[in-house]
mmCIF file of C-alpha atoms and ligand atoms in Angstrom:
data_model
loop_
_atom_site.group_PDB
_atom_site.id
_atom_site.type_symbol
_atom_site.label_atom_id
_atom_site.label_comp_id
_atom_site.label_asym_id
_atom_site.label_seq_id
_atom_site.Cartn_x
_atom_site.Cartn_y
_atom_site.Cartn_z
ATOM 1 C CA MET J 1 -0.001 0.015 -0.003
ATOM 2 C CA MET J 2 1.262 3.570 -0.800
ATOM 3 C CA ALA J 3 2.268 5.730 2.224
ATOM 4 C CA ALA J 4 -0.314 8.336 1.326
ATOM 5 C CA ASP J 5 -3.070 5.655 1.978
ATOM 6 C CA SER J 6 -1.686 4.448 5.332
ATOM 7 C CA GLY J 7 -2.439 7.640 7.181
ATOM 8 C CA VAL J 8 1.189 7.870 8.274
ATOM 9 C CA SER J 9 3.182 10.906 6.947
ATOM 10 C CA VAL J 10 5.923 9.971 4.517
ATOM 11 C CA LEU J 11 8.198 12.495 6.357
ATOM 12 C CA GLU J 12 7.692 10.572 9.806
ATOM 13 C CA ASN J 13 9.036 7.443 8.151
ATOM 14 C CA GLU J 14 11.959 9.260 6.578
ATOM 15 C CA ASP J 15 15.519 8.006 7.328
ATOM 16 C CA LYS J 16 16.996 10.668 9.557
ATOM 17 C CA SER J 17 20.624 9.416 9.203
ATOM 18 C CA PRO J 18 23.190 11.800 7.557
ATOM 19 C CA LYS J 19 22.732 11.751 3.846
ATOM 20 C CA ILE J 20 25.812 10.716 1.701
ATOM 21 C CA PRO J 21 25.379 12.331 -1.680
ATOM 22 C CA GLU J 22 24.403 9.758 -4.195
ATOM 23 C CA LYS J 23 27.129 9.028 -6.725
ATOM 24 C CA LYS J 24 25.872 9.455 -10.180
ATOM 25 C CA LYS J 25 26.040 6.277 -12.186
ATOM 26 C CA THR J 26 28.359 6.810 -15.093
ATOM 27 C CA GLU J 27 29.278 3.231 -16.329
ATOM 28 C CA PHE J 28 27.020 1.346 -18.619
ATOM 29 C CA ASP J 29 27.045 -1.650 -20.838
ATOM 30 C CA VAL J 30 25.679 0.354 -23.751
ATOM 31 C CA VAL J 31 25.613 4.116 -24.299
ATOM 32 C CA ILE J 32 23.346 5.402 -27.024
ATOM 33 C CA ILE J 33 23.958 8.874 -28.262
ATOM 34 C CA GLY J 34 20.734 10.404 -29.681
ATOM 35 C CA ALA J 35 16.988 10.040 -28.981
ATOM 36 C CA GLY J 36 15.147 9.841 -32.341
ATOM 37 C CA PRO J 37 13.318 6.697 -33.493
ATOM 38 C CA SER J 38 16.706 4.880 -33.917
ATOM 39 C CA GLY J 39 18.079 5.722 -30.436
ATOM 40 C CA TYR J 40 14.874 4.879 -28.670
ATOM 41 C CA THR J 41 14.395 1.539 -30.529
ATOM 42 C CA ALA J 42 17.988 0.630 -29.759
ATOM 43 C CA GLY J 43 17.313 1.419 -26.129
ATOM 44 C CA ILE J 44 14.271 -0.782 -26.033
ATOM 45 C CA TYR J 45 16.113 -3.708 -27.547
ATOM 46 C CA CYS J 46 19.340 -3.269 -25.452
ATOM 47 C CA SER J 47 17.484 -3.009 -22.229
ATOM 48 C CA ARG J 48 15.105 -5.953 -23.094
ATOM 49 C CA ALA J 49 18.313 -7.981 -23.804
ATOM 50 C CA GLY J 50 19.355 -7.232 -20.177
ATOM 51 C CA TYR J 51 21.984 -4.594 -20.883
ATOM 52 C CA ASP J 52 22.418 -1.638 -18.549
ATOM 53 C CA THR J 53 21.681 1.067 -21.100
ATOM 54 C CA LEU J 54 21.983 4.838 -21.215
ATOM 55 C CA ILE J 55 20.556 7.179 -23.797
ATOM 56 C CA LEU J 56 22.166 10.602 -24.018
ATOM 57 C CA SER J 57 19.291 12.332 -25.635
ATOM 58 C CA GLY J 58 20.745 15.758 -26.342
ATOM 59 C CA ILE J 59 18.871 18.876 -25.468
ATOM 60 C CA LEU J 60 16.070 18.479 -28.000
ATOM 61 C CA PRO J 61 15.051 14.804 -27.529
ATOM 62 C CA GLY J 62 12.848 13.211 -30.105
ATOM 63 C CA GLY J 63 14.855 14.018 -33.263
ATOM 64 C CA GLN J 64 13.302 15.338 -36.490
ATOM 65 C CA LEU J 65 9.805 13.944 -35.753
ATOM 66 C CA VAL J 66 9.436 16.577 -33.085
ATOM 67 C CA ASN J 67 9.281 19.064 -35.929
ATOM 68 C CA THR J 68 6.773 17.073 -38.028
ATOM 69 C CA THR J 69 2.978 17.297 -38.263
ATOM 70 C CA GLU J 70 1.000 14.178 -38.828
ATOM 71 C CA VAL J 71 2.727 10.914 -39.409
ATOM 72 C CA GLU J 72 0.541 8.664 -41.569
ATOM 73 C CA ASN J 73 3.080 6.073 -42.566
ATOM 74 C CA TYR J 74 4.270 4.755 -39.129
ATOM 75 C CA PRO J 75 2.640 1.251 -38.723
ATOM 76 C CA GLY J 76 0.354 0.815 -35.688
ATOM 77 C CA PHE J 77 -1.512 4.142 -35.798
ATOM 78 C CA GLU J 78 -4.567 3.577 -38.024
ATOM 79 C CA LYS J 79 -5.546 7.263 -37.993
ATOM 80 C CA GLY J 80 -2.006 8.533 -38.021
ATOM 81 C CA ILE J 81 -0.222 10.242 -35.148
ATOM 82 C CA MET J 82 1.370 13.692 -34.492
ATOM 83 C CA GLY J 83 5.267 13.374 -34.770
ATOM 84 C CA PRO J 84 5.889 14.789 -31.295
ATOM 85 C CA ASP J 85 3.218 12.508 -29.759
ATOM 86 C CA LEU J 86 4.900 9.477 -31.405
ATOM 87 C CA MET J 87 8.205 10.439 -29.848
ATOM 88 C CA ILE J 88 6.724 10.860 -26.382
ATOM 89 C CA GLU J 89 5.260 7.380 -26.729
ATOM 90 C CA MET J 90 8.654 5.907 -27.772
ATOM 91 C CA ARG J 91 10.400 7.647 -24.901
ATOM 92 C CA LYS J 92 7.926 6.380 -22.381
ATOM 93 C CA GLN J 93 8.177 2.809 -23.790
ATOM 94 C CA THR J 94 12.039 2.997 -23.701
ATOM 95 C CA GLN J 95 11.941 4.130 -20.024
ATOM 96 C CA ARG J 96 9.480 1.286 -19.176
ATOM 97 C CA MET J 97 11.982 -1.167 -20.568
ATOM 98 C CA GLY J 98 14.619 0.178 -18.042
ATOM 99 C CA THR J 99 16.755 2.438 -20.234
ATOM 100 C CA THR J 100 18.228 5.431 -18.329
ATOM 101 C CA ILE J 101 17.604 8.535 -20.316
ATOM 102 C CA ILE J 102 19.558 11.743 -19.632
ATOM 103 C CA ASP J 103 18.663 14.883 -21.399
ATOM 104 C CA ASP J 104 22.192 16.136 -21.905
ATOM 105 C CA GLU J 105 24.368 16.537 -24.883
ATOM 106 C CA ALA J 106 27.610 14.618 -25.678
ATOM 107 C CA VAL J 107 30.297 17.295 -26.278
ATOM 108 C CA ASP J 108 33.238 14.884 -26.807
ATOM 109 C CA VAL J 109 33.974 11.216 -27.255
ATOM 110 C CA ASP J 110 37.024 8.971 -26.845
ATOM 111 C CA PHE J 111 36.660 5.727 -28.669
ATOM 112 C CA ARG J 112 40.373 4.953 -28.613
ATOM 113 C CA SER J 113 40.377 2.916 -25.356
ATOM 114 C CA SER J 114 38.563 -0.456 -24.886
ATOM 115 C CA THR J 115 35.907 1.162 -22.726
ATOM 116 C CA PHE J 116 34.375 4.053 -24.750
ATOM 117 C CA LYS J 117 34.074 7.389 -23.152
ATOM 118 C CA ILE J 118 31.381 9.926 -23.819
ATOM 119 C CA LEU J 119 31.673 13.404 -22.207
ATOM 120 C CA THR J 120 28.863 15.939 -21.586
ATOM 121 C CA GLY J 121 29.518 19.430 -20.130
ATOM 122 C CA SER J 122 29.502 18.019 -16.648
ATOM 123 C CA GLU J 123 29.957 14.221 -16.697
ATOM 124 C CA GLU J 124 32.111 11.439 -18.258
ATOM 125 C CA TYR J 125 30.097 8.324 -19.166
ATOM 126 C CA GLU J 126 31.626 5.009 -20.090
ATOM 127 C CA GLY J 127 30.125 2.261 -22.237
ATOM 128 C CA ARG J 128 31.376 -1.187 -23.329
ATOM 129 C CA ALA J 129 29.589 -0.481 -26.628
ATOM 130 C CA VAL J 130 28.194 2.598 -28.173
ATOM 131 C CA ILE J 131 25.397 3.175 -30.669
ATOM 132 C CA ILE J 132 25.631 6.627 -32.494
ATOM 133 C CA ALA J 133 22.097 7.729 -33.321
ATOM 134 C CA THR J 134 22.571 11.405 -33.582
ATOM 135 C CA GLY J 135 20.479 11.864 -36.731
ATOM 136 C CA ALA J 136 20.667 14.894 -38.911
ATOM 137 C CA ASN J 137 19.908 18.688 -38.883
ATOM 138 C CA PRO J 138 18.262 20.930 -41.376
ATOM 139 C CA ARG J 139 20.554 22.347 -44.182
ATOM 140 C CA LYS J 140 20.890 26.088 -44.575
ATOM 141 C CA LEU J 141 20.583 28.147 -47.750
ATOM 142 C CA GLY J 142 23.701 30.046 -46.828
ATOM 143 C CA LEU J 143 22.317 33.501 -47.399
ATOM 144 C CA GLU J 144 23.184 36.505 -45.202
ATOM 145 C CA GLY J 145 19.540 37.307 -44.691
ATOM 146 C CA GLU J 146 18.931 33.713 -43.529
ATOM 147 C CA LYS J 147 21.028 34.443 -40.399
ATOM 148 C CA THR J 148 19.746 38.031 -39.947
ATOM 149 C CA PHE J 149 16.071 37.029 -40.047
ATOM 150 C CA ALA J 150 16.376 33.546 -38.269
ATOM 151 C CA GLY J 151 13.383 33.612 -35.887
ATOM 152 C CA LYS J 152 12.225 36.831 -37.466
ATOM 153 C CA GLY J 153 10.589 35.244 -40.404
ATOM 154 C CA VAL J 154 13.057 32.573 -41.425
ATOM 155 C CA SER J 155 12.301 29.162 -40.064
ATOM 156 C CA TYR J 156 13.204 25.470 -40.404
ATOM 157 C CA CYS J 157 10.080 24.067 -38.819
ATOM 158 C CA ALA J 158 6.707 24.777 -40.114
ATOM 159 C CA THR J 159 5.003 22.748 -37.303
ATOM 160 C CA CYS J 160 6.651 24.934 -34.685
ATOM 161 C CA ASP J 161 6.251 28.338 -36.371
ATOM 162 C CA GLY J 162 3.378 28.048 -38.876
ATOM 163 C CA PRO J 163 0.748 29.395 -36.502
ATOM 164 C CA PHE J 164 2.710 32.568 -36.074
ATOM 165 C CA PHE J 165 2.157 33.344 -39.759
ATOM 166 C CA ARG J 166 -1.643 33.543 -40.046
ATOM 167 C CA ASN J 167 -3.052 35.407 -42.964
ATOM 168 C CA GLN J 168 0.345 36.079 -44.486
ATOM 169 C CA GLU J 169 2.044 34.987 -47.723
ATOM 170 C CA LEU J 170 4.886 32.581 -47.153
ATOM 171 C CA ILE J 171 7.810 30.857 -49.064
ATOM 172 C CA VAL J 172 8.852 27.360 -48.787
ATOM 173 C CA VAL J 173 12.180 26.408 -50.308
ATOM 174 C CA GLY J 174 12.829 22.753 -51.549
ATOM 175 C CA GLY J 175 11.372 20.069 -53.636
ATOM 176 C CA GLY J 176 11.342 17.016 -51.411
ATOM 177 C CA ASP J 177 8.837 15.549 -49.087
ATOM 178 C CA SER J 178 9.617 17.886 -46.379
ATOM 179 C CA ALA J 179 9.094 20.941 -48.474
ATOM 180 C CA ILE J 180 5.875 19.634 -49.924
ATOM 181 C CA GLU J 181 4.626 18.455 -46.468
ATOM 182 C CA GLU J 182 5.458 21.931 -44.980
ATOM 183 C CA ALA J 183 3.916 23.932 -47.825
ATOM 184 C CA THR J 184 0.739 21.895 -47.495
ATOM 185 C CA PHE J 185 0.665 22.358 -43.727
ATOM 186 C CA LEU J 186 1.308 26.010 -44.017
ATOM 187 C CA THR J 187 -1.687 26.575 -46.244
ATOM 188 C CA LYS J 188 -3.770 26.185 -43.022
ATOM 189 C CA PHE J 189 -2.440 29.558 -41.978
ATOM 190 C CA ALA J 190 -1.072 31.407 -44.940
ATOM 191 C CA THR J 191 -3.021 33.282 -47.600
ATOM 192 C CA ARG J 192 -0.659 31.846 -50.196
ATOM 193 C CA VAL J 193 2.518 29.612 -50.088
ATOM 194 C CA HIS J 194 5.160 30.027 -52.778
ATOM 195 C CA LEU J 195 7.020 26.812 -53.259
ATOM 196 C CA VAL J 196 10.483 27.737 -54.709
ATOM 197 C CA HIS J 197 12.342 24.809 -56.172
ATOM 198 C CA ARG J 198 15.664 24.882 -58.168
ATOM 199 C CA ARG J 199 14.439 22.343 -60.652
ATOM 200 C CA LYS J 200 11.353 21.640 -62.718
ATOM 201 C CA GLU J 201 10.540 18.432 -61.061
ATOM 202 C CA LEU J 202 9.801 17.648 -57.455
ATOM 203 C CA ARG J 203 11.726 15.002 -55.615
ATOM 204 C CA ALA J 204 8.779 14.370 -53.301
ATOM 205 C CA SER J 205 6.634 11.252 -53.525
ATOM 206 C CA LYS J 206 3.878 11.227 -56.088
ATOM 207 C CA VAL J 207 1.063 11.142 -53.487
ATOM 208 C CA MET J 208 2.384 14.192 -51.757
ATOM 209 C CA GLN J 209 3.021 16.001 -55.022
ATOM 210 C CA GLU J 210 -0.527 15.342 -56.150
ATOM 211 C CA ARG J 211 -1.831 16.774 -52.793
ATOM 212 C CA ALA J 212 0.192 19.927 -53.281
ATOM 213 C CA PHE J 213 -0.809 20.354 -57.027
ATOM 214 C CA ASN J 214 -4.439 20.222 -56.023
ATOM 215 C CA ASN J 215 -3.971 22.804 -53.327
ATOM 216 C CA GLU J 216 -4.990 26.170 -54.858
ATOM 217 C CA LYS J 217 -3.080 28.083 -52.181
ATOM 218 C CA ILE J 218 0.329 26.681 -53.295
ATOM 219 C CA LYS J 219 1.988 28.508 -56.140
ATOM 220 C CA PHE J 220 5.044 26.727 -57.721
ATOM 221 C CA HIS J 221 8.129 28.709 -58.904
ATOM 222 C CA TRP J 222 10.202 26.328 -60.943
ATOM 223 C CA ASP J 223 13.985 26.513 -61.702
ATOM 224 C CA SER J 224 14.164 29.186 -59.056
ATOM 225 C CA GLU J 225 16.398 30.085 -56.109
ATOM 226 C CA VAL J 226 15.970 32.556 -53.249
ATOM 227 C CA ILE J 227 18.844 35.073 -53.661
ATOM 228 C CA ASN J 228 18.005 37.627 -51.106
ATOM 229 C CA ILE J 229 16.000 38.135 -47.860
ATOM 230 C CA LYS J 230 15.139 41.590 -46.915
ATOM 231 C CA GLY J 231 13.269 43.380 -44.057
ATOM 232 C CA ASP J 232 13.558 45.629 -41.105
ATOM 233 C CA GLN J 233 12.761 44.146 -37.661
ATOM 234 C CA LYS J 234 11.317 41.174 -39.402
ATOM 235 C CA MET J 235 11.631 39.756 -42.871
ATOM 236 C CA GLN J 236 9.268 41.372 -45.340
ATOM 237 C CA GLN J 237 10.540 40.339 -48.810
ATOM 238 C CA ALA J 238 12.459 37.606 -50.509
ATOM 239 C CA VAL J 239 13.982 37.982 -54.005
ATOM 240 C CA ILE J 240 13.864 34.833 -56.100
ATOM 241 C CA LYS J 241 15.733 34.308 -59.414
ATOM 242 C CA ASN J 242 14.708 31.934 -62.266
ATOM 243 C CA ILE J 243 18.098 30.338 -63.029
ATOM 244 C CA LYS J 244 17.057 29.597 -66.595
ATOM 245 C CA THR J 245 16.054 33.091 -67.518
ATOM 246 C CA ASN J 246 17.863 35.146 -64.803
ATOM 247 C CA GLU J 247 14.564 36.951 -64.121
ATOM 248 C CA GLU J 248 14.281 38.227 -60.674
ATOM 249 C CA THR J 249 11.068 38.537 -58.677
ATOM 250 C CA ALA J 250 10.474 40.189 -55.375
ATOM 251 C CA LEU J 251 7.883 38.371 -53.236
ATOM 252 C CA ASP J 252 6.429 40.253 -50.295
ATOM 253 C CA VAL J 253 6.188 37.552 -47.683
ATOM 254 C CA GLY J 254 6.175 37.364 -43.945
ATOM 255 C CA GLY J 255 8.011 34.111 -43.617
ATOM 256 C CA LEU J 256 10.442 31.786 -45.417
ATOM 257 C CA PHE J 257 10.647 28.172 -44.557
ATOM 258 C CA VAL J 258 13.782 26.381 -45.540
ATOM 259 C CA ALA J 259 13.222 22.590 -46.274
ATOM 260 C CA ILE J 260 16.232 21.591 -48.342
ATOM 261 C CA GLY J 261 17.380 18.461 -46.648
ATOM 262 C CA HIS J 262 19.675 17.757 -43.723
ATOM 263 C CA GLN J 263 23.269 17.524 -42.503
ATOM 264 C CA PRO J 264 24.158 14.460 -40.535
ATOM 265 C CA ASN J 265 25.255 15.185 -36.889
ATOM 266 C CA THR J 266 28.711 13.730 -37.044
ATOM 267 C CA LYS J 267 31.065 16.683 -36.187
ATOM 268 C CA LEU J 268 31.741 15.047 -32.822
ATOM 269 C CA PHE J 269 33.089 11.852 -34.367
ATOM 270 C CA LYS J 270 35.051 13.306 -37.280
ATOM 271 C CA ASN J 271 38.565 12.195 -36.259
ATOM 272 C CA GLN J 272 37.503 8.768 -34.917
ATOM 273 C CA ILE J 273 34.742 7.402 -37.037
ATOM 274 C CA ASP J 274 34.991 7.127 -40.791
ATOM 275 C CA LEU J 275 32.624 9.566 -42.692
ATOM 276 C CA ASP J 276 31.844 9.862 -46.302
ATOM 277 C CA ASP J 277 32.110 12.982 -48.445
ATOM 278 C CA GLU J 278 28.791 14.292 -47.128
ATOM 279 C CA ASP J 279 29.692 13.509 -43.463
ATOM 280 C CA TYR J 280 27.487 10.380 -43.199
ATOM 281 C CA ILE J 281 28.911 7.590 -41.105
ATOM 282 C CA ILE J 282 30.272 4.723 -43.196
ATOM 283 C CA LEU J 283 29.193 1.288 -41.892
ATOM 284 C CA LYS J 284 31.910 -1.446 -42.200
ATOM 285 C CA ASN J 285 30.141 -4.524 -41.161
ATOM 286 C CA LYS J 286 26.213 -4.512 -40.729
ATOM 287 C CA THR J 287 25.739 -1.527 -38.391
ATOM 288 C CA GLN J 288 29.270 -1.429 -37.112
ATOM 289 C CA THR J 289 31.509 1.534 -37.782
ATOM 290 C CA ASN J 290 35.320 1.369 -38.421
ATOM 291 C CA ILE J 291 35.671 0.887 -34.649
ATOM 292 C CA GLU J 292 34.690 -2.463 -33.172
ATOM 293 C CA GLY J 293 31.989 -1.926 -30.519
ATOM 294 C CA VAL J 294 30.878 1.406 -31.912
ATOM 295 C CA PHE J 295 27.780 1.100 -34.079
ATOM 296 C CA ALA J 296 25.546 3.610 -35.872
ATOM 297 C CA ALA J 297 21.767 3.755 -36.479
ATOM 298 C CA GLY J 298 19.430 5.955 -38.401
ATOM 299 C CA ASP J 299 19.724 9.137 -40.449
ATOM 300 C CA VAL J 300 23.322 9.582 -39.232
ATOM 301 C CA HIS J 301 24.447 6.878 -41.699
ATOM 302 C CA ASP J 302 21.336 6.454 -43.987
ATOM 303 C CA ARG J 303 21.071 8.835 -46.871
ATOM 304 C CA THR J 304 18.703 6.642 -48.802
ATOM 305 C CA TYR J 305 15.574 5.858 -46.851
ATOM 306 C CA ARG J 306 15.573 8.357 -43.991
ATOM 307 C CA GLN J 307 12.202 7.423 -42.615
ATOM 308 C CA ALA J 308 11.091 7.079 -38.977
ATOM 309 C CA ILE J 309 10.349 3.458 -39.555
ATOM 310 C CA THR J 310 13.669 2.697 -41.193
ATOM 311 C CA ALA J 311 15.563 4.616 -38.548
ATOM 312 C CA ALA J 312 13.727 2.608 -35.912
ATOM 313 C CA GLY J 313 14.661 -0.622 -37.861
ATOM 314 C CA PHE J 314 18.281 0.428 -37.896
ATOM 315 C CA GLY J 315 18.065 1.017 -34.148
ATOM 316 C CA CYS J 316 16.824 -2.531 -33.702
ATOM 317 C CA MET J 317 19.674 -3.844 -35.935
ATOM 318 C CA ALA J 318 22.370 -1.921 -34.118
ATOM 319 C CA ALA J 319 21.042 -3.276 -30.785
ATOM 320 C CA ILE J 320 21.149 -6.909 -32.034
ATOM 321 C CA ASP J 321 24.772 -6.339 -33.337
ATOM 322 C CA VAL J 322 25.713 -4.771 -29.895
ATOM 323 C CA ASP J 323 24.343 -8.000 -28.207
ATOM 324 C CA LYS J 324 26.463 -10.231 -30.414
ATOM 325 C CA TYR J 325 29.509 -7.980 -29.896
ATOM 326 C CA LEU J 326 29.132 -7.861 -26.024
ATOM 327 C CA THR J 327 28.452 -11.590 -25.948
ATOM 328 C CA GLU J 328 31.636 -12.384 -27.813
ATOM 329 C CA ASN J 329 33.697 -9.830 -25.943
ATOM 330 C CA SER J 330 32.723 -10.398 -22.310
HETATM 331 P P1 NAP T 1 15.361 15.689 -49.639
HETATM 332 O O1 NAP T 1 14.613 14.482 -50.036
HETATM 333 O O2 NAP T 1 16.909 15.473 -49.647
HETATM 334 O O3 NAP T 1 15.088 16.902 -50.556
HETATM 335 C C1 NAP T 1 15.813 18.082 -50.374
HETATM 336 C C2 NAP T 1 15.212 19.115 -51.437
HETATM 337 O O4 NAP T 1 15.811 20.322 -51.261
HETATM 338 C C3 NAP T 1 15.416 18.655 -52.814
HETATM 339 O O5 NAP T 1 14.365 18.903 -53.597
HETATM 340 C C4 NAP T 1 16.693 19.488 -53.324
HETATM 341 O O6 NAP T 1 16.681 19.829 -54.634
HETATM 342 C C5 NAP T 1 16.532 20.689 -52.464
HETATM 343 N N1 NAP T 1 17.764 21.340 -52.163
HETATM 344 C C6 NAP T 1 18.880 20.814 -51.584
HETATM 345 N N2 NAP T 1 19.871 21.746 -51.422
HETATM 346 C C7 NAP T 1 19.297 22.852 -51.871
HETATM 347 C C8 NAP T 1 19.882 24.185 -51.885
HETATM 348 N N3 NAP T 1 21.120 24.464 -51.353
HETATM 349 N N4 NAP T 1 19.100 25.191 -52.435
HETATM 350 C C9 NAP T 1 17.848 24.917 -52.879
HETATM 351 N N5 NAP T 1 17.271 23.635 -52.853
HETATM 352 C C10 NAP T 1 18.043 22.698 -52.315
HETATM 353 O O7 NAP T 1 15.082 16.086 -48.100
HETATM 354 P P2 NAP T 1 13.729 16.101 -47.303
HETATM 355 O O8 NAP T 1 12.578 16.646 -48.214
HETATM 356 O O9 NAP T 1 14.060 16.790 -46.011
HETATM 357 O O10 NAP T 1 13.414 14.563 -46.996
HETATM 358 C C11 NAP T 1 14.359 13.790 -46.368
HETATM 359 C C12 NAP T 1 13.864 12.325 -46.247
HETATM 360 O O11 NAP T 1 12.722 12.278 -45.330
HETATM 361 C C13 NAP T 1 13.342 11.770 -47.542
HETATM 362 O O12 NAP T 1 13.608 10.415 -47.674
HETATM 363 C C14 NAP T 1 11.783 11.921 -47.426
HETATM 364 O O13 NAP T 1 11.124 11.014 -48.242
HETATM 365 C C15 NAP T 1 11.594 11.757 -45.994
HETATM 366 N N6 NAP T 1 10.404 12.564 -45.551
HETATM 367 C C16 NAP T 1 9.167 11.889 -45.489
HETATM 368 C C17 NAP T 1 8.043 12.493 -45.096
HETATM 369 C C18 NAP T 1 6.723 11.695 -44.978
HETATM 370 O O14 NAP T 1 6.666 10.637 -45.597
HETATM 371 N N7 NAP T 1 5.707 12.170 -44.395
HETATM 372 C C19 NAP T 1 8.062 13.811 -44.732
HETATM 373 C C20 NAP T 1 9.244 14.496 -44.723
HETATM 374 C C21 NAP T 1 10.491 13.849 -45.221
HETATM 375 P P3 NAP T 1 16.913 18.621 -55.703
HETATM 376 O O15 NAP T 1 15.639 17.910 -55.792
HETATM 377 O O16 NAP T 1 17.180 19.413 -56.969
HETATM 378 O O17 NAP T 1 18.041 17.829 -55.334
#
């Protein structure tokens, strides 16, 4: 029975002996860096396999799905689920399996010794195996105005910022699923959404393309790039250029959403883990990196599929590979 039901104060039963500060646990069988679908799935599998598992989730747990609207293609949710809600469910499930989750960011790693070290600002954690599941971040256009007006009109997350732009004209840059999804979502708030894409064909899936083509609020600007973002306190205008005709057009818009893909989060591992020419982790043997005992899962190595479900699948694969590695090396 819980103390609250017994009629005896919890404080009356409290141990009055001097408190020795509890030493923070820092040694684990497995340390997972990152808490998107791959990190959480890896946590679930590692903990269920009996390994003492830590997830260092970073300061924004949940990965890219936290910035997504409705997810219709993750199995198990007949009516779809909002991205942030899906990540909350995954986190709760992972914790229920016994994984320790710490919302702190890894700032350095040392994979040179047999026990791997992962440092945050305040702690040093050790793992007998590591799974890198740090995902990827939105790519930038590289324009001066992009920095000047970041948070003042320029955004990388329609879900987060869309409602701030009611009854305004907006721009979305990109031609992939993200751009089309964001443009479609933003039509809920905007009077018009200008989709600016550098080619004449979209990269997005056909079903999403059709949805956008049928949406009267979306205007497509093909073969075009944003070359300037202007404003005062907030952005007020973007200049786009048709790269075939060199024609420049000024669009008076209140916001510009950049949706041009992602950069894998691998800076931390650069001198220790082999990366390809776009900084994605190179897998050497199944999910294992160039270092035995260090594995990678999800968008941090996957430039092809990049779906929540494939990221989760890779998390599962990495955990199974960790199990094999720890069994053979204990
Ligand atoms: P993506 O598929 O890589 O598309 C990036 C888009 O941005 C491309 O159209 C690309 O043009 C354009 N681009 C890249 N660099 C640019 C630059 N410097 N200036 C202007 N345009 C630039 O990225 P994504 O749309 O973020 O999608 C990533 C993955 O997530 C994909 O596998 C996608 O299927 C998936 N996803 C799925 C859903 C869903 O199913 N609900 C939603 C979002 C994303 P080019 O086409 O000319 O290369």
